Amino acid sequence: MHTLTPRLAAAAVHAACHAATCHAAAYHTSADHAMTFHAAGAMTAAAMTAAGAPGMGALVVIGVIIVVTAALAKAARSMVALLSELLRVATAVTSVLLTTVVAIVLGIAFFVH
């Protein structure tokens, strides 16, 4: 899990850059055919400032996914540590119980003979 978070961060940056370039291209191609390139560029800039940067919503969603994944990774590591401690305690209890049973069996065998 600890190698997944940096990869997700790199993918988020790549996706945000890709979304920004794709949305900008979509604004240019959806402009009216009668407009010149400069008018379409001005419209694109106005639309981008009015609606926020293209891909920003996707970047926020990807960021939230990365934060949740990192939190789940930390929780998984904590759960593994807890399970490890529980298994260690169970092993110790089983060892004591087995030793006690062997001592009782040997005691009974000694008193019977």
mmCIF file with all atom_site columns, C-alpha atoms in Angstrom:
data_model
loop_
_atom_site.group_PDB
_atom_site.id
_atom_site.type_symbol
_atom_site.label_atom_id
_atom_site.label_alt_id
_atom_site.label_comp_id
_atom_site.label_asym_id
_atom_site.label_entity_id
_atom_site.label_seq_id
_atom_site.pdbx_PDB_ins_code
_atom_site.Cartn_x
_atom_site.Cartn_y
_atom_site.Cartn_z
_atom_site.occupancy
_atom_site.B_iso_or_equiv
_atom_site.pdbx_formal_charge
_atom_site.auth_seq_id
_atom_site.auth_comp_id
_atom_site.auth_asym_id
_atom_site.auth_atom_id
_atom_site.pdbx_PDB_model_num
ATOM 1   C CA . MET A 1 1   ? 0.000   0.000   0.000   1.00 0.00 ? 1   MET A CA 1
ATOM 2   C CA . HIS A 1 2   ? 2.875   2.376   0.709   1.00 0.00 ? 2   HIS A CA 1
ATOM 3   C CA . THR A 1 3   ? 3.971   2.201   -2.940  1.00 0.00 ? 3   THR A CA 1
ATOM 4   C CA . LEU A 1 4   ? 0.446   2.833   -4.203  1.00 0.00 ? 4   LEU A CA 1
ATOM 5   C CA . THR A 1 5   ? 0.031   6.361   -2.797  1.00 0.00 ? 5   THR A CA 1
ATOM 6   C CA . PRO A 1 6   ? 2.932   7.978   -4.728  1.00 0.00 ? 6   PRO A CA 1
ATOM 7   C CA . ARG A 1 7   ? 1.747   6.297   -7.911  1.00 0.00 ? 7   ARG A CA 1
ATOM 8   C CA . LEU A 1 8   ? -1.781  7.605   -7.343  1.00 0.00 ? 8   LEU A CA 1
ATOM 9   C CA . ALA A 1 9   ? -0.394  11.093  -6.779  1.00 0.00 ? 9   ALA A CA 1
ATOM 10  C CA . ALA A 1 10  ? 1.536   10.922  -10.055 1.00 0.00 ? 10  ALA A CA 1
ATOM 11  C CA . ALA A 1 11  ? -1.567  9.630   -11.839 1.00 0.00 ? 11  ALA A CA 1
ATOM 12  C CA . ALA A 1 12  ? -3.634  12.466  -10.339 1.00 0.00 ? 12  ALA A CA 1
ATOM 13  C CA . VAL A 1 13  ? -1.224  15.082  -11.640 1.00 0.00 ? 13  VAL A CA 1
ATOM 14  C CA . HIS A 1 14  ? -1.157  13.420  -15.058 1.00 0.00 ? 14  HIS A CA 1
ATOM 15  C CA . ALA A 1 15  ? -4.969  13.175  -15.153 1.00 0.00 ? 15  ALA A CA 1
ATOM 16  C CA . ALA A 1 16  ? -5.369  16.835  -14.169 1.00 0.00 ? 16  ALA A CA 1
ATOM 17  C CA . CYS A 1 17  ? -2.956  17.932  -16.907 1.00 0.00 ? 17  CYS A CA 1
ATOM 18  C CA . HIS A 1 18  ? -4.730  15.718  -19.421 1.00 0.00 ? 18  HIS A CA 1
ATOM 19  C CA . ALA A 1 19  ? -8.154  17.013  -18.361 1.00 0.00 ? 19  ALA A CA 1
ATOM 20  C CA . ALA A 1 20  ? -6.975  20.605  -18.634 1.00 0.00 ? 20  ALA A CA 1
ATOM 21  C CA . THR A 1 21  ? -5.675  20.130  -22.184 1.00 0.00 ? 21  THR A CA 1
ATOM 22  C CA . CYS A 1 22  ? -8.694  18.102  -23.315 1.00 0.00 ? 22  CYS A CA 1
ATOM 23  C CA . HIS A 1 23  ? -11.207 20.602  -21.915 1.00 0.00 ? 23  HIS A CA 1
ATOM 24  C CA . ALA A 1 24  ? -9.342  23.519  -23.474 1.00 0.00 ? 24  ALA A CA 1
ATOM 25  C CA . ALA A 1 25  ? -9.422  21.735  -26.840 1.00 0.00 ? 25  ALA A CA 1
ATOM 26  C CA . ALA A 1 26  ? -13.142 21.070  -26.406 1.00 0.00 ? 26  ALA A CA 1
ATOM 27  C CA . TYR A 1 27  ? -13.778 24.766  -25.784 1.00 0.00 ? 27  TYR A CA 1
ATOM 28  C CA . HIS A 1 28  ? -11.881 25.645  -28.968 1.00 0.00 ? 28  HIS A CA 1
ATOM 29  C CA . THR A 1 29  ? -13.700 23.116  -31.162 1.00 0.00 ? 29  THR A CA 1
ATOM 30  C CA . SER A 1 30  ? -17.158 23.923  -29.778 1.00 0.00 ? 30  SER A CA 1
ATOM 31  C CA . ALA A 1 31  ? -16.804 27.617  -30.626 1.00 0.00 ? 31  ALA A CA 1
ATOM 32  C CA . ASP A 1 32  ? -18.920 28.999  -33.430 1.00 0.00 ? 32  ASP A CA 1
ATOM 33  C CA . HIS A 1 33  ? -17.348 28.510  -36.860 1.00 0.00 ? 33  HIS A CA 1
ATOM 34  C CA . ALA A 1 34  ? -17.773 32.182  -37.681 1.00 0.00 ? 34  ALA A CA 1
ATOM 35  C CA . MET A 1 35  ? -15.568 33.247  -34.751 1.00 0.00 ? 35  MET A CA 1
ATOM 36  C CA . THR A 1 36  ? -11.918 33.800  -35.278 1.00 0.00 ? 36  THR A CA 1
ATOM 37  C CA . PHE A 1 37  ? -9.306  31.944  -33.296 1.00 0.00 ? 37  PHE A CA 1
ATOM 38  C CA . HIS A 1 38  ? -8.639  35.002  -31.110 1.00 0.00 ? 38  HIS A CA 1
ATOM 39  C CA . ALA A 1 39  ? -12.311 35.476  -30.293 1.00 0.00 ? 39  ALA A CA 1
ATOM 40  C CA . ALA A 1 40  ? -12.615 31.804  -29.425 1.00 0.00 ? 40  ALA A CA 1
ATOM 41  C CA . GLY A 1 41  ? -9.484  32.104  -27.288 1.00 0.00 ? 41  GLY A CA 1
ATOM 42  C CA . ALA A 1 42  ? -10.964 35.073  -25.437 1.00 0.00 ? 42  ALA A CA 1
ATOM 43  C CA . MET A 1 43  ? -14.201 33.147  -24.922 1.00 0.00 ? 43  MET A CA 1
ATOM 44  C CA . THR A 1 44  ? -12.242 30.157  -23.653 1.00 0.00 ? 44  THR A CA 1
ATOM 45  C CA . ALA A 1 45  ? -10.311 32.308  -21.199 1.00 0.00 ? 45  ALA A CA 1
ATOM 46  C CA . ALA A 1 46  ? -13.528 33.934  -19.979 1.00 0.00 ? 46  ALA A CA 1
ATOM 47  C CA . ALA A 1 47  ? -15.229 30.552  -19.626 1.00 0.00 ? 47  ALA A CA 1
ATOM 48  C CA . MET A 1 48  ? -12.249 29.138  -17.770 1.00 0.00 ? 48  MET A CA 1
ATOM 49  C CA . THR A 1 49  ? -12.102 32.006  -15.292 1.00 0.00 ? 49  THR A CA 1
ATOM 50  C CA . ALA A 1 50  ? -15.869 31.996  -14.792 1.00 0.00 ? 50  ALA A CA 1
ATOM 51  C CA . ALA A 1 51  ? -16.177 28.244  -14.306 1.00 0.00 ? 51  ALA A CA 1
ATOM 52  C CA . GLY A 1 52  ? -12.784 27.606  -12.715 1.00 0.00 ? 52  GLY A CA 1
ATOM 53  C CA . ALA A 1 53  ? -9.884  25.760  -14.252 1.00 0.00 ? 53  ALA A CA 1
ATOM 54  C CA . PRO A 1 54  ? -10.914 22.791  -16.344 1.00 0.00 ? 54  PRO A CA 1
ATOM 55  C CA . GLY A 1 55  ? -10.115 19.544  -14.635 1.00 0.00 ? 55  GLY A CA 1
ATOM 56  C CA . MET A 1 56  ? -10.072 21.135  -11.178 1.00 0.00 ? 56  MET A CA 1
ATOM 57  C CA . GLY A 1 57  ? -13.100 19.130  -10.060 1.00 0.00 ? 57  GLY A CA 1
ATOM 58  C CA . ALA A 1 58  ? -11.442 15.944  -11.303 1.00 0.00 ? 58  ALA A CA 1
ATOM 59  C CA . LEU A 1 59  ? -8.250  16.909  -9.480  1.00 0.00 ? 59  LEU A CA 1
ATOM 60  C CA . VAL A 1 60  ? -10.191 17.410  -6.242  1.00 0.00 ? 60  VAL A CA 1
ATOM 61  C CA . VAL A 1 61  ? -11.942 14.048  -6.641  1.00 0.00 ? 61  VAL A CA 1
ATOM 62  C CA . ILE A 1 62  ? -8.651  12.295  -7.361  1.00 0.00 ? 62  ILE A CA 1
ATOM 63  C CA . GLY A 1 63  ? -7.075  14.048  -4.376  1.00 0.00 ? 63  GLY A CA 1
ATOM 64  C CA . VAL A 1 64  ? -9.884  12.848  -2.123  1.00 0.00 ? 64  VAL A CA 1
ATOM 65  C CA . ILE A 1 65  ? -9.419  9.316   -3.462  1.00 0.00 ? 65  ILE A CA 1
ATOM 66  C CA . ILE A 1 66  ? -5.693  9.500   -2.693  1.00 0.00 ? 66  ILE A CA 1
ATOM 67  C CA . VAL A 1 67  ? -6.322  10.756  0.843   1.00 0.00 ? 67  VAL A CA 1
ATOM 68  C CA . VAL A 1 68  ? -8.911  8.037   1.498   1.00 0.00 ? 68  VAL A CA 1
ATOM 69  C CA . THR A 1 69  ? -6.574  5.381   0.080   1.00 0.00 ? 69  THR A CA 1
ATOM 70  C CA . ALA A 1 70  ? -3.730  6.602   2.303   1.00 0.00 ? 70  ALA A CA 1
ATOM 71  C CA . ALA A 1 71  ? -6.023  6.536   5.338   1.00 0.00 ? 71  ALA A CA 1
ATOM 72  C CA . LEU A 1 72  ? -7.163  3.005   4.473   1.00 0.00 ? 72  LEU A CA 1
ATOM 73  C CA . ALA A 1 73  ? -3.539  1.940   4.080   1.00 0.00 ? 73  ALA A CA 1
ATOM 74  C CA . LYS A 1 74  ? -2.720  3.288   7.532   1.00 0.00 ? 74  LYS A CA 1
ATOM 75  C CA . ALA A 1 75  ? -5.777  1.560   8.992   1.00 0.00 ? 75  ALA A CA 1
ATOM 76  C CA . ALA A 1 76  ? -4.784  -1.705  7.305   1.00 0.00 ? 76  ALA A CA 1
ATOM 77  C CA . ARG A 1 77  ? -1.278  -1.474  8.774   1.00 0.00 ? 77  ARG A CA 1
ATOM 78  C CA . SER A 1 78  ? -2.782  -0.838  12.223  1.00 0.00 ? 78  SER A CA 1
ATOM 79  C CA . MET A 1 79  ? -5.132  -3.798  11.857  1.00 0.00 ? 79  MET A CA 1
ATOM 80  C CA . VAL A 1 80  ? -2.249  -6.055  10.805  1.00 0.00 ? 80  VAL A CA 1
ATOM 81  C CA . ALA A 1 81  ? -0.231  -4.942  13.852  1.00 0.00 ? 81  ALA A CA 1
ATOM 82  C CA . LEU A 1 82  ? -3.215  -5.593  16.123  1.00 0.00 ? 82  LEU A CA 1
ATOM 83  C CA . LEU A 1 83  ? -3.811  -9.030  14.605  1.00 0.00 ? 83  LEU A CA 1
ATOM 84  C CA . SER A 1 84  ? -0.126  -9.842  15.018  1.00 0.00 ? 84  SER A CA 1
ATOM 85  C CA . GLU A 1 85  ? -0.286  -8.945  18.720  1.00 0.00 ? 85  GLU A CA 1
ATOM 86  C CA . LEU A 1 86  ? -3.468  -10.985 19.185  1.00 0.00 ? 86  LEU A CA 1
ATOM 87  C CA . LEU A 1 87  ? -1.849  -14.012 17.560  1.00 0.00 ? 87  LEU A CA 1
ATOM 88  C CA . ARG A 1 88  ? 1.232   -13.581 19.764  1.00 0.00 ? 88  ARG A CA 1
ATOM 89  C CA . VAL A 1 89  ? -0.981  -13.526 22.883  1.00 0.00 ? 89  VAL A CA 1
ATOM 90  C CA . ALA A 1 90  ? -2.952  -16.552 21.643  1.00 0.00 ? 90  ALA A CA 1
ATOM 91  C CA . THR A 1 91  ? 0.315   -18.435 21.116  1.00 0.00 ? 91  THR A CA 1
ATOM 92  C CA . ALA A 1 92  ? 1.474   -17.603 24.638  1.00 0.00 ? 92  ALA A CA 1
ATOM 93  C CA . VAL A 1 93  ? -1.855  -18.689 26.159  1.00 0.00 ? 93  VAL A CA 1
ATOM 94  C CA . THR A 1 94  ? -1.818  -21.928 24.175  1.00 0.00 ? 94  THR A CA 1
ATOM 95  C CA . SER A 1 95  ? 1.733   -22.648 25.304  1.00 0.00 ? 95  SER A CA 1
ATOM 96  C CA . VAL A 1 96  ? 0.825   -22.123 28.968  1.00 0.00 ? 96  VAL A CA 1
ATOM 97  C CA . LEU A 1 97  ? -2.324  -24.235 28.592  1.00 0.00 ? 97  LEU A CA 1
ATOM 98  C CA . LEU A 1 98  ? -0.425  -27.073 26.909  1.00 0.00 ? 98  LEU A CA 1
ATOM 99  C CA . THR A 1 99  ? 2.267   -26.985 29.600  1.00 0.00 ? 99  THR A CA 1
ATOM 100 C CA . THR A 1 100 ? -0.423  -27.111 32.304  1.00 0.00 ? 100 THR A CA 1
ATOM 101 C CA . VAL A 1 101 ? -2.174  -30.070 30.651  1.00 0.00 ? 101 VAL A CA 1
ATOM 102 C CA . VAL A 1 102 ? 1.122   -31.975 30.335  1.00 0.00 ? 102 VAL A CA 1
ATOM 103 C CA . ALA A 1 103 ? 1.919   -31.269 34.011  1.00 0.00 ? 103 ALA A CA 1
ATOM 104 C CA . ILE A 1 104 ? -1.529  -32.506 35.109  1.00 0.00 ? 104 ILE A CA 1
ATOM 105 C CA . VAL A 1 105 ? -1.242  -35.677 32.991  1.00 0.00 ? 105 VAL A CA 1
ATOM 106 C CA . LEU A 1 106 ? 2.249   -36.388 34.370  1.00 0.00 ? 106 LEU A CA 1
ATOM 107 C CA . GLY A 1 107 ? 1.003   -35.723 37.930  1.00 0.00 ? 107 GLY A CA 1
ATOM 108 C CA . ILE A 1 108 ? -1.917  -38.089 37.530  1.00 0.00 ? 108 ILE A CA 1
ATOM 109 C CA . ALA A 1 109 ? 0.326   -40.727 35.946  1.00 0.00 ? 109 ALA A CA 1
ATOM 110 C CA . PHE A 1 110 ? 2.841   -40.372 38.826  1.00 0.00 ? 110 PHE A CA 1
ATOM 111 C CA . PHE A 1 111 ? 0.163   -40.739 41.542  1.00 0.00 ? 111 PHE A CA 1
ATOM 112 C CA . VAL A 1 112 ? -1.571  -43.682 39.820  1.00 0.00 ? 112 VAL A CA 1
ATOM 113 C CA . HIS A 1 113 ? 1.577   -45.802 39.546  1.00 0.00 ? 113 HIS A CA 1
#
